[in-house]
């Protein structure tokens, strides 16, 4: 945490900000270690405050090492005003993507001599590079998901509903150490597999259908994210072609995920393969995204991904083909970028599994 605070302070100084005000769940946890649901972090050049209410007094004192914990009374705004003015804060960096307009207006009208400015990507930058402990947590989350995938293969059979698969998957993950799921699990069969984010429904899974499972576990606050598409029954030639096109795109992109390449360059490798097979129009999302405390974070691997990939970033590689009224396939790995190249954290098999 000390190192994270030091980097944040460097970035604040470089951006002419006298303090940062942070309260989004992931950024707050990243910078303070606090795992609760309410708390406000103020980091100045030489102080770090954690403002919360009575319910979190003991927890904050235990978790927020190096922070002065302040319990606010009935008015949070009055407390923030006092703390900021005691620290002589003139320019306060706020999380512009998280703060509501109401909170912004309230702060702005209460703080006379403080200018509120966007933190822009400062926290995203910090969270890009995972340290050894973060990597361990992400790998553990991925390992639980791998075990869950193995388990669910013997559970899936024609006639059961998507919701049953989703519940079994989540039950397994939580029983084996996941605190929660990274997002609402996607269990999409048959024509529903053409919905890239088709969560799960009451639909019965039938023979002759693709079944896409996209899910992740949270372990010590860190997310995993993996997709596998299996086939219930025997796939025909067209279904095999679609599957193998996605698989080739996924693997060719994976080979190039390494330090020095741009997000958009990796995206293009996969996109070109899918386009050459005639399915360019059916791959309507980016190739991947960063994963950490949030399941979707920087960097982006998409046609707009201008960031250079570097060691210790964790990203996904997840091309797909989605055909309306027919079905779809997506294959997604979770990948740690290393000095030498990459290490795949999701270990489940990727060949076409016919159940
Ligand atoms: Zn996913
Ligand atoms: Zn993903």
mmCIF file of C-alpha atoms and ligand atoms in Angstrom:
data_model
loop_
_atom_site.group_PDB
_atom_site.id
_atom_site.type_symbol
_atom_site.label_atom_id
_atom_site.label_comp_id
_atom_site.label_asym_id
_atom_site.label_seq_id
_atom_site.Cartn_x
_atom_site.Cartn_y
_atom_site.Cartn_z
ATOM 1 C CA UNK A 1 0.000 0.000 0.000
ATOM 2 C CA UNK A 2 2.858 2.362 0.819
ATOM 3 C CA UNK A 3 4.266 1.918 -2.664
ATOM 4 C CA UNK A 4 0.852 2.521 -4.214
ATOM 5 C CA UNK A 5 0.440 5.721 -2.211
ATOM 6 C CA UNK A 6 3.884 6.875 -3.305
ATOM 7 C CA UNK A 7 3.069 6.327 -6.994
ATOM 8 C CA UNK A 8 -0.279 8.065 -6.611
ATOM 9 C CA UNK A 9 1.422 11.073 -4.986
ATOM 10 C CA UNK A 10 3.929 11.273 -7.818
ATOM 11 C CA UNK A 11 1.096 11.332 -10.326
ATOM 12 C CA UNK A 12 -0.880 13.908 -8.353
ATOM 13 C CA UNK A 13 2.140 16.207 -8.275
ATOM 14 C CA UNK A 14 2.724 15.742 -11.993
ATOM 15 C CA UNK A 15 -0.895 16.739 -12.627
ATOM 16 C CA UNK A 16 -0.878 19.745 -10.272
ATOM 17 C CA UNK A 17 -3.389 18.166 -7.916
ATOM 18 C CA UNK A 18 -2.956 18.728 -4.174
ATOM 19 C CA UNK A 19 -5.078 15.688 -3.255
ATOM 20 C CA UNK A 20 -7.109 12.778 -4.569
ATOM 21 C CA UNK A 21 -10.641 11.952 -3.421
ATOM 22 C CA UNK A 22 -11.448 8.289 -4.010
ATOM 23 C CA UNK A 23 -14.504 6.264 -3.112
ATOM 24 C CA UNK A 24 -15.235 3.840 -5.935
ATOM 25 C CA UNK A 25 -15.114 0.275 -4.649
ATOM 26 C CA UNK A 26 -12.092 -0.909 -6.634
ATOM 27 C CA UNK A 27 -9.943 2.206 -6.384
ATOM 28 C CA UNK A 28 -10.662 2.526 -2.677
ATOM 29 C CA UNK A 29 -9.638 -1.059 -2.030
ATOM 30 C CA UNK A 30 -6.566 -0.722 -4.219
ATOM 31 C CA UNK A 31 -5.231 2.315 -2.417
ATOM 32 C CA UNK A 32 -6.386 1.679 1.177
ATOM 33 C CA UNK A 33 -6.981 -2.056 1.527
ATOM 34 C CA UNK A 34 -10.531 -1.405 2.780
ATOM 35 C CA UNK A 35 -12.975 -4.136 1.759
ATOM 36 C CA UNK A 36 -16.176 -2.605 3.128
ATOM 37 C CA UNK A 37 -18.817 -0.817 1.124
ATOM 38 C CA UNK A 38 -18.663 2.784 2.402
ATOM 39 C CA UNK A 39 -15.597 4.950 2.826
ATOM 40 C CA UNK A 40 -13.887 8.004 1.372
ATOM 41 C CA UNK A 41 -10.160 8.231 0.796
ATOM 42 C CA UNK A 42 -8.305 11.528 0.746
ATOM 43 C CA UNK A 43 -4.642 11.359 -0.206
ATOM 44 C CA UNK A 44 -2.585 14.540 0.024
ATOM 45 C CA UNK A 45 1.153 15.003 -0.516
ATOM 46 C CA UNK A 46 1.925 13.915 3.045
ATOM 47 C CA UNK A 47 -1.283 12.556 4.574
ATOM 48 C CA UNK A 48 -3.755 9.778 3.903
ATOM 49 C CA UNK A 49 -7.237 9.919 5.437
ATOM 50 C CA UNK A 50 -9.983 7.339 5.470
ATOM 51 C CA UNK A 51 -13.365 8.879 6.241
ATOM 52 C CA UNK A 52 -16.169 6.477 7.074
ATOM 53 C CA UNK A 53 -19.078 6.039 9.440
ATOM 54 C CA UNK A 54 -19.383 4.250 12.762
ATOM 55 C CA UNK A 55 -20.297 0.886 11.221
ATOM 56 C CA UNK A 56 -16.832 0.584 9.695
ATOM 57 C CA UNK A 57 -14.757 2.063 12.527
ATOM 58 C CA UNK A 58 -12.983 -1.127 13.587
ATOM 59 C CA UNK A 59 -12.682 -2.562 10.098
ATOM 60 C CA UNK A 60 -11.128 0.623 8.720
ATOM 61 C CA UNK A 61 -8.680 0.817 11.585
ATOM 62 C CA UNK A 62 -7.569 -2.750 10.940
ATOM 63 C CA UNK A 63 -7.425 -2.607 7.163
ATOM 64 C CA UNK A 64 -6.331 0.920 6.280
ATOM 65 C CA UNK A 65 -2.724 0.746 7.435
ATOM 66 C CA UNK A 66 -0.981 4.111 7.215
ATOM 67 C CA UNK A 67 -4.287 6.006 7.044
ATOM 68 C CA UNK A 68 -5.756 8.306 9.632
ATOM 69 C CA UNK A 69 -9.261 6.931 10.117
ATOM 70 C CA UNK A 70 -11.911 9.603 10.670
ATOM 71 C CA UNK A 71 -15.471 8.718 11.674
ATOM 72 C CA UNK A 72 -17.840 11.342 10.353
ATOM 73 C CA UNK A 73 -20.923 12.495 12.236
ATOM 74 C CA UNK A 74 -24.268 13.208 10.671
ATOM 75 C CA UNK A 75 -22.765 15.228 7.816
ATOM 76 C CA UNK A 76 -20.203 13.622 5.572
ATOM 77 C CA UNK A 77 -19.820 16.843 3.605
ATOM 78 C CA UNK A 78 -18.974 18.869 6.749
ATOM 79 C CA UNK A 79 -16.312 16.319 7.655
ATOM 80 C CA UNK A 80 -14.805 16.328 4.170
ATOM 81 C CA UNK A 81 -14.767 20.112 4.198
ATOM 82 C CA UNK A 82 -12.950 20.175 7.522
ATOM 83 C CA UNK A 83 -10.391 17.536 6.536
ATOM 84 C CA UNK A 84 -9.647 19.189 3.207
ATOM 85 C CA UNK A 85 -9.281 22.654 4.660
ATOM 86 C CA UNK A 86 -7.034 21.366 7.490
ATOM 87 C CA UNK A 87 -4.797 19.893 4.793
ATOM 88 C CA UNK A 88 -4.853 23.082 2.784
ATOM 89 C CA UNK A 89 -6.133 21.303 -0.327
ATOM 90 C CA UNK A 90 -6.629 23.674 -3.265
ATOM 91 C CA UNK A 91 -7.086 21.286 -6.182
ATOM 92 C CA UNK A 92 -8.875 18.009 -5.552
ATOM 93 C CA UNK A 93 -8.808 15.175 -8.057
ATOM 94 C CA UNK A 94 -12.142 13.377 -8.217
ATOM 95 C CA UNK A 95 -13.228 10.148 -9.917
ATOM 96 C CA UNK A 96 -15.186 11.783 -12.683
ATOM 97 C CA UNK A 97 -16.518 8.480 -13.996
ATOM 98 C CA UNK A 98 -18.003 7.474 -10.651
ATOM 99 C CA UNK A 99 -19.147 10.605 -8.872
ATOM 100 C CA UNK A 100 -22.814 11.407 -9.324
ATOM 101 C CA UNK A 101 -23.859 14.855 -10.460
ATOM 102 C CA UNK A 102 -25.699 15.311 -7.132
ATOM 103 C CA UNK A 103 -22.590 14.543 -5.066
ATOM 104 C CA UNK A 104 -20.459 16.757 -7.304
ATOM 105 C CA UNK A 105 -22.830 19.692 -6.934
ATOM 106 C CA UNK A 106 -23.016 19.161 -3.197
ATOM 107 C CA UNK A 107 -19.220 19.068 -2.821
ATOM 108 C CA UNK A 108 -18.727 21.998 -5.140
ATOM 109 C CA UNK A 109 -21.145 24.242 -3.295
ATOM 110 C CA UNK A 110 -19.708 23.253 0.121
ATOM 111 C CA UNK A 111 -16.019 23.631 -0.666
ATOM 112 C CA UNK A 112 -15.404 27.307 -1.304
ATOM 113 C CA UNK A 113 -11.698 27.360 -2.024
ATOM 114 C CA UNK A 114 -11.224 23.916 -3.507
ATOM 115 C CA UNK A 115 -11.211 23.316 -7.232
ATOM 116 C CA UNK A 116 -12.624 19.918 -8.269
ATOM 117 C CA UNK A 117 -10.729 18.426 -11.198
ATOM 118 C CA UNK A 118 -10.931 15.016 -12.889
ATOM 119 C CA UNK A 119 -8.361 12.413 -11.835
ATOM 120 C CA UNK A 120 -8.624 11.241 -15.435
ATOM 121 C CA UNK A 121 -6.823 7.932 -15.837
ATOM 122 C CA UNK A 122 -4.527 8.228 -12.812
ATOM 123 C CA UNK A 123 -6.030 5.316 -10.869
ATOM 124 C CA UNK A 124 -6.453 3.192 -14.002
ATOM 125 C CA UNK A 125 -2.753 3.696 -14.719
ATOM 126 C CA UNK A 126 -1.798 2.544 -11.245
ATOM 127 C CA UNK A 127 -3.955 -0.544 -11.458
ATOM 128 C CA UNK A 128 -2.594 -1.585 -14.866
ATOM 129 C CA UNK A 129 0.477 -3.281 -13.422
ATOM 130 C CA UNK A 130 -0.214 -6.177 -11.113
ATOM 131 C CA UNK A 131 2.179 -7.044 -8.306
ATOM 132 C CA UNK A 132 2.974 -10.619 -7.253
ATOM 133 C CA UNK A 133 0.163 -10.793 -4.703
ATOM 134 C CA UNK A 134 -2.421 -9.488 -7.150
ATOM 135 C CA UNK A 135 -1.294 -12.000 -9.769
ATOM 136 C CA UNK A 136 -1.559 -14.800 -7.228
ATOM 137 C CA UNK A 137 -5.130 -13.788 -6.388
ATOM 138 C CA UNK A 138 -6.162 -13.576 -10.045
ATOM 139 C CA UNK A 139 -4.540 -16.956 -10.757
ATOM 140 C CA UNK A 140 -6.377 -18.493 -7.803
ATOM 141 C CA UNK A 141 -9.684 -17.043 -9.021
ATOM 142 C CA UNK A 142 -8.947 -18.527 -12.464
ATOM 143 C CA UNK A 143 -8.079 -21.916 -10.952
ATOM 144 C CA UNK A 144 -11.415 -22.118 -9.119
ATOM 145 C CA UNK A 145 -13.180 -21.296 -12.395
ATOM 146 C CA UNK A 146 -11.204 -24.031 -14.191
ATOM 147 C CA UNK A 147 -12.293 -26.577 -11.605
ATOM 148 C CA UNK A 148 -15.867 -25.362 -11.963
ATOM 149 C CA UNK A 149 -15.695 -25.836 -15.732
ATOM 150 C CA UNK A 150 -14.451 -29.416 -15.327
ATOM 151 C CA UNK A 151 -17.260 -30.058 -12.868
ATOM 152 C CA UNK A 152 -19.985 -28.550 -15.016
ATOM 153 C CA UNK A 153 -19.090 -30.687 -18.055
ATOM 154 C CA UNK A 154 -20.460 -33.745 -16.274
ATOM 155 C CA UNK A 155 -23.551 -31.809 -15.189
ATOM 156 C CA UNK A 156 -24.644 -30.512 -18.602
ATOM 157 C CA UNK A 157 -27.081 -32.735 -20.464
ATOM 158 C CA UNK A 158 -29.933 -32.156 -22.887
ATOM 159 C CA UNK A 159 -33.143 -31.262 -21.083
ATOM 160 C CA UNK A 160 -31.758 -29.175 -18.242
ATOM 161 C CA UNK A 161 -32.296 -25.439 -18.149
ATOM 162 C CA UNK A 162 -29.626 -22.746 -18.458
ATOM 163 C CA UNK A 163 -30.469 -21.473 -14.988
ATOM 164 C CA UNK A 164 -29.666 -24.884 -13.488
ATOM 165 C CA UNK A 165 -26.218 -24.825 -15.081
ATOM 166 C CA UNK A 166 -25.614 -21.263 -13.860
ATOM 167 C CA UNK A 167 -26.653 -22.058 -10.304
ATOM 168 C CA UNK A 168 -24.554 -25.228 -10.192
ATOM 169 C CA UNK A 169 -21.559 -23.348 -11.584
ATOM 170 C CA UNK A 170 -21.859 -20.582 -9.014
ATOM 171 C CA UNK A 171 -22.516 -23.015 -6.172
ATOM 172 C CA UNK A 172 -19.340 -24.886 -7.074
ATOM 173 C CA UNK A 173 -17.264 -21.700 -7.321
ATOM 174 C CA UNK A 174 -18.441 -20.365 -3.972
ATOM 175 C CA UNK A 175 -18.031 -23.736 -2.273
ATOM 176 C CA UNK A 176 -14.443 -23.788 -3.503
ATOM 177 C CA UNK A 177 -13.417 -20.352 -2.306
ATOM 178 C CA UNK A 178 -14.917 -17.706 -4.581
ATOM 179 C CA UNK A 179 -16.306 -14.814 -2.541
ATOM 180 C CA UNK A 180 -18.659 -13.988 -5.386
ATOM 181 C CA UNK A 181 -18.853 -14.188 -9.149
ATOM 182 C CA UNK A 182 -17.016 -11.533 -11.202
ATOM 183 C CA UNK A 183 -20.295 -10.744 -13.024
ATOM 184 C CA UNK A 184 -23.645 -12.369 -13.750
ATOM 185 C CA UNK A 185 -22.660 -15.689 -15.282
ATOM 186 C CA UNK A 186 -23.465 -16.160 -18.938
ATOM 187 C CA UNK A 187 -25.011 -19.522 -19.816
ATOM 188 C CA UNK A 188 -26.407 -19.124 -23.312
ATOM 189 C CA UNK A 189 -27.533 -22.080 -25.430
ATOM 190 C CA UNK A 190 -28.751 -22.535 -28.990
ATOM 191 C CA UNK A 191 -29.987 -19.335 -30.633
ATOM 192 C CA UNK A 192 -29.315 -17.495 -27.364
ATOM 193 C CA UNK A 193 -25.580 -18.151 -27.795
ATOM 194 C CA UNK A 194 -25.627 -15.417 -30.444
ATOM 195 C CA UNK A 195 -26.131 -12.911 -27.601
ATOM 196 C CA UNK A 196 -22.610 -11.989 -26.472
ATOM 197 C CA UNK A 197 -23.932 -11.100 -22.991
ATOM 198 C CA UNK A 198 -26.898 -13.406 -22.793
ATOM 199 C CA UNK A 199 -26.661 -14.107 -19.020
ATOM 200 C CA UNK A 200 -28.853 -17.163 -18.379
ATOM 201 C CA UNK A 201 -32.535 -17.897 -18.792
ATOM 202 C CA UNK A 202 -35.130 -20.560 -18.117
ATOM 203 C CA UNK A 203 -34.460 -21.982 -21.588
ATOM 204 C CA UNK A 204 -33.997 -25.732 -21.828
ATOM 205 C CA UNK A 205 -30.679 -26.846 -23.337
ATOM 206 C CA UNK A 206 -31.290 -29.132 -26.301
ATOM 207 C CA UNK A 207 -29.270 -31.587 -28.292
ATOM 208 C CA UNK A 208 -27.606 -29.973 -31.325
ATOM 209 C CA UNK A 209 -26.913 -26.625 -29.650
ATOM 210 C CA UNK A 210 -23.894 -24.533 -28.832
ATOM 211 C CA UNK A 211 -23.648 -23.658 -25.152
ATOM 212 C CA UNK A 212 -21.551 -20.652 -24.167
ATOM 213 C CA UNK A 213 -20.351 -20.391 -20.572
ATOM 214 C CA UNK A 214 -18.718 -17.100 -19.608
ATOM 215 C CA UNK A 215 -18.024 -16.650 -15.938
ATOM 216 C CA UNK A 216 -15.448 -15.642 -13.390
ATOM 217 C CA UNK A 217 -14.687 -15.877 -9.701
ATOM 218 C CA UNK A 218 -13.623 -13.242 -7.212
ATOM 219 C CA UNK A 219 -10.809 -14.213 -4.862
ATOM 220 C CA UNK A 220 -9.472 -11.688 -2.324
ATOM 221 C CA UNK A 221 -11.188 -8.997 -4.362
ATOM 222 C CA UNK A 222 -9.580 -10.057 -7.647
ATOM 223 C CA UNK A 223 -11.569 -11.278 -10.630
ATOM 224 C CA UNK A 224 -11.109 -14.001 -13.176
ATOM 225 C CA UNK A 225 -12.896 -14.161 -16.529
ATOM 226 C CA UNK A 226 -13.132 -17.126 -18.898
ATOM 227 C CA UNK A 227 -15.414 -18.283 -21.701
ATOM 228 C CA UNK A 228 -15.784 -21.735 -23.155
ATOM 229 C CA UNK A 229 -18.329 -22.797 -25.748
ATOM 230 C CA UNK A 230 -19.198 -26.475 -25.808
ATOM 231 C CA UNK A 231 -21.483 -28.390 -28.144
ATOM 232 C CA UNK A 232 -24.357 -30.474 -26.865
ATOM 233 C CA UNK A 233 -24.469 -33.446 -29.225
ATOM 234 C CA UNK A 234 -22.513 -33.741 -32.487
ATOM 235 C CA UNK A 235 -21.558 -30.554 -34.326
ATOM 236 C CA UNK A 236 -22.087 -30.396 -38.081
ATOM 237 C CA UNK A 237 -19.543 -29.043 -40.586
ATOM 238 C CA UNK A 238 -20.710 -25.428 -40.395
ATOM 239 C CA UNK A 239 -20.707 -25.488 -36.599
ATOM 240 C CA UNK A 240 -17.212 -26.979 -36.578
ATOM 241 C CA UNK A 241 -16.000 -24.348 -39.033
ATOM 242 C CA UNK A 242 -17.333 -21.520 -36.877
ATOM 243 C CA UNK A 243 -15.802 -23.039 -33.750
ATOM 244 C CA UNK A 244 -12.423 -23.622 -35.318
ATOM 245 C CA UNK A 245 -12.332 -20.133 -36.834
ATOM 246 C CA UNK A 246 -12.840 -18.600 -33.389
ATOM 247 C CA UNK A 247 -10.277 -20.981 -31.905
ATOM 248 C CA UNK A 248 -7.685 -20.092 -34.531
ATOM 249 C CA UNK A 249 -8.302 -16.365 -34.042
ATOM 250 C CA UNK A 250 -7.991 -16.811 -30.273
ATOM 251 C CA UNK A 251 -4.754 -18.785 -30.509
ATOM 252 C CA UNK A 252 -3.074 -16.594 -33.139
ATOM 253 C CA UNK A 253 -3.819 -13.491 -31.080
ATOM 254 C CA UNK A 254 -2.587 -15.240 -27.935
ATOM 255 C CA UNK A 255 0.779 -15.955 -29.554
ATOM 256 C CA UNK A 256 1.307 -12.207 -30.011
ATOM 257 C CA UNK A 257 0.201 -11.024 -26.564
ATOM 258 C CA UNK A 258 3.528 -9.787 -25.223
ATOM 259 C CA UNK A 259 5.246 -6.575 -24.183
ATOM 260 C CA UNK A 260 5.551 -3.958 -26.917
ATOM 261 C CA UNK A 261 2.442 -4.701 -28.983
ATOM 262 C CA UNK A 262 -0.537 -2.319 -29.088
ATOM 263 C CA UNK A 263 -3.970 -3.471 -27.947
ATOM 264 C CA UNK A 264 -5.377 -2.721 -31.398
ATOM 265 C CA UNK A 265 -2.662 -4.758 -33.111
ATOM 266 C CA UNK A 266 -3.613 -7.888 -31.157
ATOM 267 C CA UNK A 267 -7.271 -7.226 -31.896
ATOM 268 C CA UNK A 268 -6.491 -7.022 -35.610
ATOM 269 C CA UNK A 269 -4.793 -10.440 -35.658
ATOM 270 C CA UNK A 270 -7.975 -12.130 -34.455
ATOM 271 C CA UNK A 271 -10.290 -9.889 -36.458
ATOM 272 C CA UNK A 272 -8.452 -10.561 -39.731
ATOM 273 C CA UNK A 273 -8.804 -14.334 -39.288
ATOM 274 C CA UNK A 274 -12.526 -14.063 -38.560
ATOM 275 C CA UNK A 275 -13.025 -11.651 -41.459
ATOM 276 C CA UNK A 276 -11.131 -13.910 -43.874
ATOM 277 C CA UNK A 277 -13.476 -16.758 -42.929
ATOM 278 C CA UNK A 278 -16.435 -14.557 -43.875
ATOM 279 C CA UNK A 279 -17.617 -13.689 -40.366
ATOM 280 C CA UNK A 280 -16.161 -10.196 -39.916
ATOM 281 C CA UNK A 281 -19.630 -8.717 -39.409
ATOM 282 C CA UNK A 282 -20.342 -11.273 -36.704
ATOM 283 C CA UNK A 283 -17.520 -10.224 -34.375
ATOM 284 C CA UNK A 284 -18.916 -6.989 -33.029
ATOM 285 C CA UNK A 285 -16.924 -6.471 -29.845
ATOM 286 C CA UNK A 286 -13.317 -5.859 -28.900
ATOM 287 C CA UNK A 287 -10.903 -8.771 -28.506
ATOM 288 C CA UNK A 288 -10.264 -8.283 -24.820
ATOM 289 C CA UNK A 289 -9.866 -6.151 -21.735
ATOM 290 C CA UNK A 290 -7.790 -5.816 -18.621
ATOM 291 C CA UNK A 291 -8.836 -7.745 -15.499
ATOM 292 C CA UNK A 292 -8.004 -7.065 -11.859
ATOM 293 C CA UNK A 293 -10.095 -5.705 -9.014
ATOM 294 C CA UNK A 294 -12.637 -4.949 -11.737
ATOM 295 C CA UNK A 295 -13.550 -7.497 -14.362
ATOM 296 C CA UNK A 296 -13.345 -4.852 -17.080
ATOM 297 C CA UNK A 297 -10.479 -2.432 -16.743
ATOM 298 C CA UNK A 298 -7.527 -1.088 -18.688
ATOM 299 C CA UNK A 299 -5.973 -1.932 -21.090
ATOM 300 C CA UNK A 300 -8.448 -2.448 -23.917
ATOM 301 C CA UNK A 301 -7.676 -4.862 -26.732
ATOM 302 C CA UNK A 302 -9.939 -3.441 -29.419
ATOM 303 C CA UNK A 303 -9.663 -1.485 -32.681
ATOM 304 C CA UNK A 304 -9.372 1.574 -30.394
ATOM 305 C CA UNK A 305 -6.695 0.073 -28.105
ATOM 306 C CA UNK A 306 -3.812 2.553 -28.376
ATOM 307 C CA UNK A 307 -2.019 1.396 -25.248
ATOM 308 C CA UNK A 308 1.206 -0.595 -25.520
ATOM 309 C CA UNK A 309 0.970 -3.900 -23.673
ATOM 310 C CA UNK A 310 3.559 -4.357 -20.935
ATOM 311 C CA UNK A 311 4.666 -7.003 -18.485
ATOM 312 C CA UNK A 312 2.422 -7.600 -15.438
ATOM 313 C CA UNK A 313 -0.764 -6.523 -17.169
ATOM 314 C CA UNK A 314 -3.556 -9.105 -17.104
ATOM 315 C CA UNK A 315 -5.834 -9.179 -20.145
ATOM 316 C CA UNK A 316 -8.396 -11.388 -21.835
ATOM 317 C CA UNK A 317 -8.293 -12.777 -25.359
ATOM 318 C CA UNK A 318 -11.880 -13.465 -26.373
ATOM 319 C CA UNK A 319 -12.891 -13.407 -30.017
ATOM 320 C CA UNK A 320 -16.353 -14.589 -30.987
ATOM 321 C CA UNK A 321 -18.714 -15.164 -33.885
ATOM 322 C CA UNK A 322 -22.409 -14.445 -33.300
ATOM 323 C CA UNK A 323 -25.060 -15.248 -35.874
ATOM 324 C CA UNK A 324 -28.577 -14.069 -35.107
ATOM 325 C CA UNK A 325 -31.245 -16.812 -35.000
ATOM 326 C CA UNK A 326 -28.490 -19.416 -35.302
ATOM 327 C CA UNK A 327 -26.023 -19.253 -32.430
ATOM 328 C CA UNK A 328 -22.563 -18.194 -31.510
ATOM 329 C CA UNK A 329 -19.154 -19.180 -30.230
ATOM 330 C CA UNK A 330 -16.742 -17.319 -27.974
ATOM 331 C CA UNK A 331 -13.499 -18.599 -26.468
ATOM 332 C CA UNK A 332 -11.844 -16.503 -23.785
ATOM 333 C CA UNK A 333 -8.596 -16.921 -21.918
ATOM 334 C CA UNK A 334 -7.196 -14.886 -19.066
ATOM 335 C CA UNK A 335 -3.610 -13.968 -19.833
ATOM 336 C CA UNK A 336 -0.765 -12.548 -17.754
ATOM 337 C CA UNK A 337 1.771 -10.618 -19.823
ATOM 338 C CA UNK A 338 5.324 -11.471 -18.794
ATOM 339 C CA UNK A 339 8.739 -10.108 -19.788
ATOM 340 C CA UNK A 340 9.143 -13.060 -22.175
ATOM 341 C CA UNK A 341 5.622 -13.156 -23.571
ATOM 342 C CA UNK A 342 2.647 -14.384 -21.644
ATOM 343 C CA UNK A 343 1.308 -16.990 -19.254
ATOM 344 C CA UNK A 344 -2.266 -18.202 -19.667
ATOM 345 C CA UNK A 345 -4.012 -18.279 -16.284
ATOM 346 C CA UNK A 346 -7.184 -20.042 -17.474
ATOM 347 C CA UNK A 347 -6.246 -23.662 -18.102
ATOM 348 C CA UNK A 348 -9.481 -25.265 -19.307
ATOM 349 C CA UNK A 349 -9.256 -27.101 -22.642
ATOM 350 C CA UNK A 350 -10.165 -25.192 -25.800
ATOM 351 C CA UNK A 351 -10.729 -27.921 -28.381
ATOM 352 C CA UNK A 352 -14.352 -28.466 -29.394
ATOM 353 C CA UNK A 353 -15.973 -30.440 -26.601
ATOM 354 C CA UNK A 354 -19.031 -32.415 -27.726
ATOM 355 C CA UNK A 355 -21.183 -33.575 -24.853
HETATM 356 ZN ZN1 LIG B 1 -15.858 -13.278 -19.995
HETATM 357 ZN ZN1 LIG B 2 -14.096 -10.834 -20.751
#
